[in-house]
Amino acid sequence: MVRIITHNHLVIINPDGILYIYQAKAIASGQWDLLNQCQLPYVSLYPFLIALAHLFVPSWTTSAQMVSLCCGMGMLAVLYPLLRQFYDPAVSRLTTLLFALTPMLVRYSADAMRDATFWFFFLASMLAFVVHSKQLQSPRRSFFWLLTSSVFILLAAWSRIEGLVLLPAACLCIVLAQGERKLSRLLTVLLPFLLLALAGGSVLLLYGVDVFSLIRLNEVADKFIQPMVSYQELRQALKTLFSGYGFSLLGNFLETSYHVVWLIALGSILSNAMESYFYPYVPFYLLGGVVFCTQSRRRSDFLYVLLIIGASFVLLCAHVVQTWVMTYRFIALLLLPSCLFAGLGIQTALDWLAARPQWTPKKAFAMVAAFIVLASLPKNMRSIEDDKAVYPQIGQAAAQLVHNQLPVGIAGRRSIAHNWIVFYANADSTTPLCYHDSIVTPGSVAALEQLMRARNMQFFLWEELAWKNGSFGHSSMEFQDRFEEMGRWRHEDTGTLILFRLKGEHEALPDA
């Protein structure tokens, strides 16, 4: 219910969602050559699911959000049986509730993002692998679940390439854990990947299509090399900077940073992890970690998740050092396998409460459940980026002005605001429209008019802050002779926003 409410509170989709919907439109219309022509050089599983959902849901935006919502719900449906492999029903229910209400997971389950799809297949792979490890005495069932886990790894990696961390974790677990038929089990895990390599190589040789680049497998090798290259480049840049400042506050800081670049990367991961795990819930994970340390010899069944967490942590460190970009949703690589530690922490809390005088297991359960719900409710119930509602309003206003004759051409400078407005003006169009085609860099108002008429674009978006550094267009008054103002809005990120239309364009439009 909370996720449905959050879905309804979402005012505007993430800019990345616009690109996935573009790809979904290309898939639905059979224009396969357009898949990697709008900023994204790859295609994930998510646009295919959007195109499938659009067969049943008329709105492209709603289709994208419904895929995320369904996968987010599916993730919880997979999480509970995974937890039941380790804990009793009470602990499993409370841990599932905790994940159902974790704000970061709620937030991205309502948006047009591929993360929820990734989470579903990630946990599905974990569940299949754990079930396989508990059925080693039945070879056929064990191999079936192991093969299923490997297929889910492929689907998780197709959703987000980071899903490949599950592969080395699974292989290492097979090698290190007790059990027979290790070689045959390793081959079973690798079989889908070997088949993919064979199929991709055949397509490349026969048709010249690099399938590996389209699904980002070519980036795997780069992750072993580029972080070290970026690390050395950053250290060299810091060395040059602090040498120029000498003995000063900034110079001393830069010199210290030069020696502890790796520590700054750890700090970036930690700060984002605290927010992603959600501060009120962090004690459960910490308590579970402490209890695990005291029971590590008896909890050999945690080896698999420990390997996943270790591989994920190394990957996140490499990513930060390479790009210095880290967001909350990347921490899902650590958060999802940490579910067992959350469960262990909740189990310990329940046992402690139930041992208090006048407390029963039912009261302890209710107390923990109430804390989980009440701690997250304020954050989950608030509107998401409601200040950006102005952008869909402008796009919808432009569409109404041309009586929803699509596509709606809106020229403008490159900006996120322009991207959103072009998308929402054409949200109902089945034609893939890349916002790059609407970006203009003219040298004068006359050149802008000529360019718009050549591209059959009716509207022009003037953003105060985007135009202030240009060679012209500092004032909206410069456009009054050739354009007519159709609406005026304001946002703190862009300043004044004005939607102009070419003079004479409305005369060619039919009546509504």
Coordinates of C-alpha atoms in Angstrom, one line a residue:
M1 CA 0.0 0.0 0.0
V2 CA 2.8 2.4 0.9
R3 CA 4.4 1.9 -2.5
I4 CA 1.2 2.5 -4.3
I5 CA 0.7 5.8 -2.4
T6 CA 4.3 6.7 -3.3
H7 CA 3.6 6.0 -6.9
N8 CA 0.6 8.4 -6.7
H9 CA 2.8 11.0 -5.0
L10 CA 5.4 10.9 -7.7
V11 CA 5.1 14.2 -9.6
I12 CA 7.8 13.7 -12.3
I13 CA 9.8 10.7 -13.4
N14 CA 13.6 10.5 -13.2
P15 CA 15.4 11.9 -16.3
D16 CA 16.9 8.4 -17.0
G17 CA 13.3 7.1 -17.2
I18 CA 12.8 9.3 -20.3
L19 CA 15.6 7.4 -22.1
Y20 CA 14.2 4.0 -21.2
I21 CA 10.7 5.0 -22.4
Y22 CA 12.3 6.2 -25.7
Q23 CA 13.9 2.8 -26.1
A24 CA 10.6 1.1 -25.2
K25 CA 8.9 3.1 -28.0
A26 CA 11.6 2.1 -30.4
I27 CA 11.0 -1.6 -29.5
A28 CA 7.2 -1.3 -29.7
S29 CA 7.4 0.4 -33.2
G30 CA 10.1 -2.1 -34.4
Q31 CA 12.7 0.6 -35.0
W32 CA 15.6 -1.4 -33.6
D33 CA 18.2 0.9 -35.1
L34 CA 17.1 3.6 -32.7
L35 CA 17.8 1.7 -29.5
N36 CA 21.2 3.1 -28.9
Q37 CA 20.7 6.5 -30.7
C38 CA 19.6 8.7 -27.7
Q39 CA 22.4 9.1 -25.2
L40 CA 22.3 5.4 -24.0
P41 CA 24.7 3.2 -26.0
Y42 CA 23.2 0.1 -24.5
V43 CA 19.8 -1.4 -23.9
S44 CA 18.7 -3.2 -20.7
L45 CA 15.8 -5.5 -20.0
Y46 CA 13.7 -2.7 -18.6
P47 CA 12.6 -1.1 -21.9
F48 CA 11.4 -4.5 -23.1
L49 CA 9.3 -4.8 -20.0
I50 CA 7.9 -1.3 -20.5
A51 CA 7.0 -2.2 -24.1
L52 CA 5.2 -5.3 -22.9
A53 CA 3.3 -3.4 -20.2
H54 CA 2.2 -0.8 -22.7
L55 CA 0.2 -3.5 -24.4
F56 CA -2.1 -3.4 -21.4
V57 CA -1.6 0.1 -20.1
P58 CA -2.2 3.0 -22.5
S59 CA 0.2 5.5 -20.9
W60 CA 3.9 5.1 -21.5
T61 CA 4.8 6.8 -18.2
T62 CA 2.4 4.7 -16.2
S63 CA 3.6 1.5 -18.0
A64 CA 7.2 2.3 -16.9
Q65 CA 6.1 3.0 -13.3
M66 CA 3.9 -0.2 -13.2
V67 CA 6.9 -2.3 -14.3
S68 CA 8.9 -0.9 -11.4
L69 CA 6.0 -1.2 -9.0
C70 CA 5.4 -4.9 -9.9
C71 CA 9.1 -5.8 -9.7
G72 CA 9.4 -4.0 -6.4
M73 CA 6.4 -6.0 -5.1
G74 CA 7.9 -9.1 -6.6
M75 CA 11.2 -8.5 -4.8
L76 CA 9.3 -8.7 -1.5
A77 CA 7.6 -11.9 -2.7
V78 CA 11.1 -13.4 -3.3
L79 CA 12.6 -12.0 -0.2
Y80 CA 10.3 -13.8 2.3
P81 CA 11.0 -17.4 1.1
L82 CA 14.7 -16.5 1.1
L83 CA 14.5 -15.4 4.7
R84 CA 12.5 -18.5 5.6
Q85 CA 15.6 -20.6 4.6
F86 CA 17.3 -19.1 7.7
Y87 CA 14.6 -17.8 10.1
D88 CA 11.2 -18.5 11.6
P89 CA 8.0 -16.9 10.1
A90 CA 8.0 -14.1 12.7
V91 CA 11.5 -12.9 11.9
S92 CA 11.0 -13.4 8.2
R93 CA 7.8 -11.3 8.2
L94 CA 9.4 -8.4 10.1
T95 CA 12.5 -8.4 8.0
T96 CA 10.3 -8.4 4.8
L97 CA 8.3 -5.5 6.4
L98 CA 11.5 -3.6 7.0
F99 CA 12.5 -4.0 3.4
A100 CA 9.0 -3.1 2.2
L101 CA 9.2 0.2 4.1
T102 CA 12.9 1.1 3.5
P103 CA 12.5 4.6 1.9
M104 CA 15.1 4.1 -0.8
L105 CA 13.5 0.9 -2.0
V106 CA 10.1 2.5 -1.8
R107 CA 11.2 5.6 -3.7
Y108 CA 12.7 3.7 -6.7
S109 CA 9.9 1.2 -6.8
A110 CA 7.6 4.0 -7.8
D111 CA 9.8 5.7 -10.5
A112 CA 10.5 4.9 -14.1
M113 CA 13.9 3.3 -13.3
R114 CA 15.4 -0.1 -13.9
D115 CA 16.5 -0.6 -10.3
A116 CA 13.4 -2.5 -9.1
T117 CA 13.8 -4.9 -12.0
F118 CA 17.4 -5.5 -11.0
W119 CA 16.5 -6.0 -7.3
F120 CA 13.9 -8.7 -8.2
F121 CA 16.3 -10.8 -10.3
F122 CA 19.1 -10.2 -7.9
L123 CA 17.1 -11.7 -4.9
A124 CA 15.6 -14.4 -7.1
S125 CA 19.1 -15.6 -8.0
M126 CA 20.1 -15.6 -4.3
L127 CA 17.0 -17.6 -3.4
A128 CA 17.6 -20.2 -6.1
F129 CA 21.2 -20.6 -5.1
V130 CA 20.4 -21.0 -1.4
V131 CA 17.7 -23.6 -2.2
H132 CA 20.2 -25.4 -4.4
S133 CA 22.7 -25.5 -1.5
K134 CA 20.1 -27.0 0.8
Q135 CA 19.2 -29.8 -1.7
L136 CA 22.6 -31.1 -2.5
Q137 CA 21.5 -34.6 -1.5
S138 CA 19.1 -34.5 -4.5
P139 CA 21.4 -33.9 -7.6
R140 CA 18.6 -33.3 -10.1
R141 CA 16.8 -30.7 -7.9
S142 CA 20.1 -29.1 -6.9
F143 CA 21.3 -28.7 -10.5
F144 CA 17.9 -27.3 -11.6
W145 CA 18.0 -24.6 -8.9
L146 CA 21.6 -23.8 -9.6
L147 CA 20.9 -23.4 -13.3
T148 CA 17.9 -21.3 -12.4
S149 CA 20.1 -19.1 -10.3
S150 CA 22.6 -18.6 -13.1
V151 CA 19.8 -17.6 -15.5
F152 CA 18.6 -15.1 -12.9
I153 CA 22.1 -13.7 -12.7
L154 CA 22.1 -13.1 -16.4
L155 CA 18.7 -11.3 -16.2
A156 CA 19.9 -9.2 -13.2
A157 CA 23.1 -8.3 -15.1
W158 CA 21.0 -7.4 -18.2
S159 CA 18.9 -5.1 -15.9
R160 CA 22.1 -3.6 -14.4
I161 CA 25.5 -4.8 -15.3
E162 CA 26.5 -4.8 -11.6
G163 CA 24.4 -8.0 -11.2
L164 CA 27.5 -9.9 -12.4
V165 CA 28.9 -9.7 -8.8
L166 CA 26.7 -12.7 -8.1
L167 CA 28.7 -14.9 -10.5
P168 CA 32.1 -14.8 -8.7
A169 CA 30.2 -15.1 -5.4
A170 CA 28.4 -18.2 -6.5
C171 CA 31.6 -19.8 -8.0
L172 CA 33.6 -19.1 -4.8
C173 CA 30.9 -20.4 -2.6
I174 CA 30.8 -23.7 -4.5
V175 CA 34.6 -24.0 -4.2
L176 CA 34.9 -23.0 -0.5
A177 CA 31.7 -24.6 0.9
Q178 CA 31.3 -28.2 1.7
G179 CA 29.6 -30.4 -0.9
E180 CA 30.2 -32.9 -3.7
R181 CA 30.3 -32.5 -7.5
K182 CA 32.0 -29.1 -7.3
L183 CA 33.3 -29.2 -10.9
S184 CA 29.9 -30.1 -12.4
R185 CA 28.2 -27.4 -10.3
L186 CA 30.7 -24.8 -11.5
L187 CA 30.1 -25.8 -15.1
T188 CA 26.3 -25.5 -14.5
V189 CA 26.7 -21.9 -13.2
L190 CA 28.8 -21.0 -16.1
L191 CA 26.7 -22.7 -18.8
P192 CA 24.3 -19.8 -19.5
F193 CA 27.2 -17.4 -19.9
L194 CA 29.1 -19.8 -22.2
L195 CA 25.9 -20.1 -24.3
L196 CA 25.6 -16.3 -24.4
A197 CA 29.2 -15.9 -25.4
L198 CA 28.7 -18.4 -28.2
A199 CA 25.5 -16.7 -29.4
G200 CA 26.9 -13.2 -29.2
G201 CA 30.1 -14.3 -31.1
S202 CA 28.0 -15.9 -33.8
V203 CA 25.8 -12.7 -34.2
L204 CA 29.0 -10.6 -34.4
L205 CA 30.6 -12.7 -37.0
L206 CA 27.4 -13.2 -39.1
Y207 CA 25.7 -9.8 -38.9
G208 CA 28.4 -7.5 -37.5
V209 CA 26.2 -6.5 -34.5
D210 CA 28.2 -6.2 -31.2
V211 CA 25.7 -7.7 -28.8
F212 CA 28.2 -7.5 -25.9
S213 CA 28.3 -3.7 -26.2
L214 CA 24.5 -3.4 -26.4
I215 CA 24.2 -5.2 -23.0
R216 CA 27.4 -3.6 -21.6
L217 CA 29.4 -6.8 -21.1
N218 CA 32.3 -4.9 -22.8
E219 CA 32.5 -2.7 -19.7
V220 CA 33.4 -5.6 -17.4
A221 CA 37.1 -5.7 -18.5
D222 CA 37.3 -1.9 -18.1
K223 CA 36.3 -2.2 -14.4
F224 CA 39.6 -4.0 -13.8
I225 CA 41.7 -1.3 -15.5
Q226 CA 40.0 2.1 -15.5
P227 CA 39.8 2.5 -11.7
M228 CA 43.6 2.3 -11.3
V229 CA 44.0 4.7 -14.3
S230 CA 41.6 7.2 -12.7
Y231 CA 43.2 6.8 -9.3
Q232 CA 46.7 7.7 -10.7
E233 CA 45.3 10.6 -12.7
L234 CA 43.5 12.0 -9.7
R235 CA 46.6 11.7 -7.4
Q236 CA 48.7 13.4 -10.1
A237 CA 46.1 16.3 -10.3
L238 CA 46.1 16.7 -6.5
K239 CA 49.9 16.7 -6.4
T240 CA 49.9 19.5 -9.0
L241 CA 47.3 21.5 -7.1
F242 CA 48.9 21.4 -3.7
S243 CA 52.3 22.2 -5.1
G244 CA 50.8 25.5 -6.5
Y245 CA 49.2 26.5 -3.2
G246 CA 52.3 25.9 -1.0
F247 CA 52.0 25.9 2.8
S248 CA 48.4 27.1 3.2
L249 CA 45.1 25.8 4.5
L250 CA 44.0 24.6 1.1
G251 CA 47.5 23.4 0.1
N252 CA 47.8 21.3 3.3
F253 CA 44.3 19.9 2.7
L254 CA 45.1 18.9 -0.9
E255 CA 48.4 17.3 0.2
T256 CA 46.6 15.2 2.8
S257 CA 43.9 14.3 0.3
Y258 CA 46.7 13.1 -2.1
H259 CA 47.6 10.4 0.4
V260 CA 44.1 9.2 1.4
V261 CA 42.1 9.2 -1.8
W262 CA 41.0 5.6 -1.1
L263 CA 39.7 6.8 2.4
I264 CA 37.6 9.5 0.8
A265 CA 36.1 6.8 -1.5
L266 CA 35.2 4.7 1.6
G267 CA 33.6 7.8 3.2
S268 CA 31.5 8.4 0.1
I269 CA 30.2 4.8 0.2
L270 CA 29.6 5.0 4.0
S271 CA 27.6 8.2 3.9
N272 CA 25.4 6.9 1.1
A273 CA 25.0 3.6 2.8
M274 CA 23.7 5.2 6.0
E275 CA 21.0 6.9 4.0
S276 CA 20.1 3.9 1.8
Y277 CA 19.9 1.5 4.8
F278 CA 17.8 4.2 6.5
Y279 CA 19.2 5.6 9.8
P280 CA 16.4 4.3 12.1
Y281 CA 16.9 0.8 10.7
V282 CA 20.7 0.7 10.8
P283 CA 20.7 -0.6 14.4
F284 CA 19.1 -3.8 13.2
Y285 CA 21.9 -4.4 10.7
L286 CA 24.6 -3.5 13.2
L287 CA 23.1 -5.7 15.9
G288 CA 22.9 -8.6 13.4
G289 CA 26.5 -8.0 12.4
V290 CA 27.7 -8.1 16.1
V291 CA 25.7 -11.3 16.8
F292 CA 27.1 -12.9 13.6
C293 CA 30.6 -12.2 14.8
T294 CA 30.0 -14.1 18.0
Q295 CA 28.3 -17.0 16.1
S296 CA 30.4 -17.0 12.9
R297 CA 31.6 -20.6 13.4
R298 CA 28.0 -21.7 13.7
R299 CA 26.7 -19.6 10.8
S300 CA 28.6 -21.2 7.9
D301 CA 25.4 -20.8 5.9
F302 CA 26.1 -17.1 5.7
L303 CA 29.2 -17.7 3.5
Y304 CA 27.3 -17.0 0.2
V305 CA 25.9 -13.6 1.3
L306 CA 29.3 -12.6 2.8
L307 CA 30.9 -13.3 -0.6
I308 CA 28.2 -11.2 -2.4
I309 CA 28.8 -8.3 0.1
G310 CA 32.5 -8.6 -0.4
A311 CA 32.3 -8.6 -4.2
S312 CA 29.8 -5.7 -4.1
F313 CA 32.0 -3.6 -1.8
V314 CA 35.0 -4.1 -4.1
L315 CA 32.9 -3.1 -7.1
L316 CA 31.5 0.0 -5.4
C317 CA 35.0 1.1 -4.3
A318 CA 36.3 0.6 -7.9
H319 CA 33.3 2.6 -9.3
V320 CA 33.8 5.5 -6.9
V321 CA 37.5 5.7 -7.6
Q322 CA 36.8 5.6 -11.4
T323 CA 34.0 8.1 -11.6
W324 CA 33.5 9.7 -8.1
V325 CA 29.8 9.3 -8.6
M326 CA 27.8 7.6 -5.9
T327 CA 24.1 7.6 -5.3
Y328 CA 21.8 5.9 -2.8
R329 CA 20.4 3.4 -5.2
F330 CA 23.9 2.0 -6.0
I331 CA 24.1 0.8 -2.4
A332 CA 21.4 -1.8 -3.1
L333 CA 24.3 -4.1 -4.0
L334 CA 25.1 -4.1 -0.3
L335 CA 21.6 -3.6 1.1
L336 CA 20.0 -6.7 -0.6
P337 CA 22.4 -9.4 0.7
S338 CA 22.4 -7.6 4.1
C339 CA 18.9 -8.9 4.6
L340 CA 20.2 -11.8 6.6
F341 CA 22.0 -9.5 9.0
A342 CA 18.8 -7.5 9.4
G343 CA 17.0 -10.7 10.1
L344 CA 19.6 -11.7 12.7
G345 CA 19.3 -8.3 14.4
I346 CA 15.5 -8.5 14.5
Q347 CA 15.6 -12.0 15.9
T348 CA 18.0 -10.8 18.6
A349 CA 15.7 -7.8 19.4
L350 CA 12.6 -10.1 19.6
D351 CA 14.4 -12.5 21.9
W352 CA 15.5 -9.7 24.2
L353 CA 12.0 -8.1 24.4
A354 CA 10.3 -11.4 24.9
A355 CA 12.6 -12.1 27.9
R356 CA 11.5 -9.0 29.7
P357 CA 8.9 -9.3 32.5
Q358 CA 5.3 -8.8 31.3
W359 CA 6.3 -9.3 27.7
T360 CA 5.2 -12.1 25.4
P361 CA 6.5 -13.0 21.9
K362 CA 3.3 -11.4 20.4
K363 CA 3.9 -8.1 22.2
A364 CA 7.5 -8.1 21.2
F365 CA 6.5 -8.8 17.6
A366 CA 4.0 -5.9 17.7
M367 CA 6.5 -3.5 19.2
V368 CA 9.2 -4.2 16.5
A369 CA 6.5 -4.0 13.8
A370 CA 5.2 -0.7 15.1
F371 CA 8.7 0.8 15.2
I372 CA 9.5 -0.3 11.6
V373 CA 6.2 1.2 10.4
L374 CA 6.2 4.5 12.4
A375 CA 9.9 5.2 11.8
S376 CA 9.6 5.3 8.0
L377 CA 6.0 6.6 7.6
P378 CA 6.8 10.3 7.5
K379 CA 9.5 9.9 4.8
N380 CA 7.5 7.5 2.7
M381 CA 4.3 9.6 2.8
R382 CA 5.7 12.9 1.6
S383 CA 5.4 14.1 -2.0
I384 CA 8.4 13.4 -4.3
E385 CA 9.9 16.5 -6.0
D386 CA 6.5 18.3 -6.1
D387 CA 8.3 21.5 -6.8
K388 CA 9.1 20.2 -10.3
A389 CA 5.4 19.9 -11.2
V390 CA 5.9 22.9 -13.4
Y391 CA 7.8 21.0 -16.1
P392 CA 5.0 18.5 -16.9
Q393 CA 2.6 21.4 -16.8
I394 CA 4.5 23.3 -19.5
G395 CA 4.8 20.1 -21.7
Q396 CA 1.1 19.4 -21.4
A397 CA 0.2 23.0 -22.1
A398 CA 2.2 22.9 -25.4
A399 CA 0.4 19.7 -26.4
Q400 CA -3.0 21.2 -25.7
L401 CA -2.1 24.3 -27.8
V402 CA -1.7 22.1 -30.9
H403 CA -4.7 20.0 -29.9
N404 CA -2.5 17.0 -29.1
Q405 CA -1.2 16.7 -32.6
L406 CA 2.0 14.7 -32.0
P407 CA 4.9 15.1 -32.1
V408 CA 5.2 18.5 -30.5
G409 CA 8.4 20.3 -31.4
I410 CA 9.9 22.4 -28.6
A411 CA 13.3 24.0 -29.4
G412 CA 15.6 25.0 -26.5
R413 CA 19.0 24.9 -25.0
R414 CA 20.4 21.7 -23.5
S415 CA 19.0 21.3 -20.0
I416 CA 17.2 18.8 -17.8
A417 CA 14.2 21.1 -17.7
H418 CA 14.0 21.2 -21.5
N419 CA 14.3 17.4 -21.5
W420 CA 11.4 16.9 -19.2
I421 CA 9.2 19.4 -21.0
V422 CA 9.8 17.9 -24.5
F423 CA 9.1 14.4 -23.0
Y424 CA 5.8 15.4 -21.3
A425 CA 4.6 17.3 -24.4
N426 CA 5.0 14.0 -26.3
A427 CA 4.3 11.5 -23.5
D428 CA 1.4 9.9 -25.4
S429 CA 3.2 9.7 -28.7
T430 CA 4.1 6.2 -30.0
T431 CA 7.0 7.7 -32.0
P432 CA 10.4 7.6 -30.4
L433 CA 11.4 11.2 -30.0
C434 CA 14.9 12.0 -28.6
Y435 CA 15.2 15.3 -26.9
H436 CA 18.6 15.8 -28.5
D437 CA 16.7 16.6 -31.8
S438 CA 15.1 19.6 -30.1
I439 CA 18.3 21.2 -28.8
V440 CA 19.3 24.3 -30.8
T441 CA 22.4 26.5 -30.6
P442 CA 21.6 29.4 -33.1
G443 CA 23.6 32.6 -33.4
S444 CA 20.6 35.0 -33.6
V445 CA 16.9 35.2 -33.2
A446 CA 16.5 35.1 -37.0
A447 CA 18.7 31.9 -37.2
L448 CA 16.6 30.4 -34.5
E449 CA 13.4 31.0 -36.4
Q450 CA 14.9 29.6 -39.6
L451 CA 16.1 26.5 -37.8
M452 CA 12.7 25.9 -36.2
R453 CA 10.9 26.2 -39.5
A454 CA 13.3 23.9 -41.2
R455 CA 12.8 21.2 -38.4
N456 CA 9.0 21.9 -38.3
M457 CA 9.1 22.9 -34.6
Q458 CA 6.2 25.0 -33.3
F459 CA 7.5 26.1 -29.9
F460 CA 10.6 27.5 -28.3
L461 CA 11.4 27.3 -24.6
W462 CA 13.3 30.2 -23.1
E463 CA 15.0 29.5 -19.8
E464 CA 16.4 32.5 -18.0
L465 CA 19.5 30.9 -16.5
A466 CA 20.3 28.8 -19.6
W467 CA 20.4 31.8 -21.8
K468 CA 22.2 34.3 -19.6
N469 CA 25.6 33.3 -20.9
G470 CA 24.7 33.1 -24.6
S471 CA 25.6 35.6 -27.3
F472 CA 22.0 36.7 -27.5
G473 CA 18.6 35.9 -25.8
H474 CA 19.6 37.4 -22.4
S475 CA 16.2 39.0 -22.2
S476 CA 12.9 37.4 -23.3
M477 CA 12.1 40.8 -25.0
E478 CA 14.5 39.9 -27.9
F479 CA 12.1 37.2 -29.1
Q480 CA 8.9 39.3 -29.2
D481 CA 9.1 40.3 -32.8
R482 CA 9.1 36.8 -34.2
F483 CA 7.5 34.8 -31.4
E484 CA 4.4 35.1 -29.3
E485 CA 4.4 34.3 -25.6
M486 CA 2.0 31.4 -24.7
G487 CA 2.8 31.0 -21.0
R488 CA 5.2 32.0 -18.3
W489 CA 6.3 30.0 -15.3
R490 CA 9.1 30.1 -12.7
H491 CA 11.4 27.6 -10.9
E492 CA 14.3 28.2 -8.7
D493 CA 16.6 25.9 -10.7
T494 CA 15.9 27.6 -14.1
G495 CA 14.6 31.1 -13.3
T496 CA 11.8 32.3 -15.5
L497 CA 10.5 29.8 -18.1
I498 CA 8.6 31.2 -21.1
L499 CA 6.9 29.1 -23.8
F500 CA 7.0 30.9 -27.1
R501 CA 5.3 29.9 -30.4
L502 CA 6.4 31.0 -33.9
K503 CA 4.1 33.7 -35.1
G504 CA 1.6 32.5 -37.7
E505 CA 2.0 28.8 -36.6
H506 CA -1.4 28.7 -34.9
E507 CA -3.1 29.8 -38.1
A508 CA -2.2 26.5 -39.8
L509 CA -3.7 24.4 -36.9
P510 CA -7.1 22.9 -37.3
D511 CA -9.8 23.7 -34.8
A512 CA -10.2 21.5 -31.8

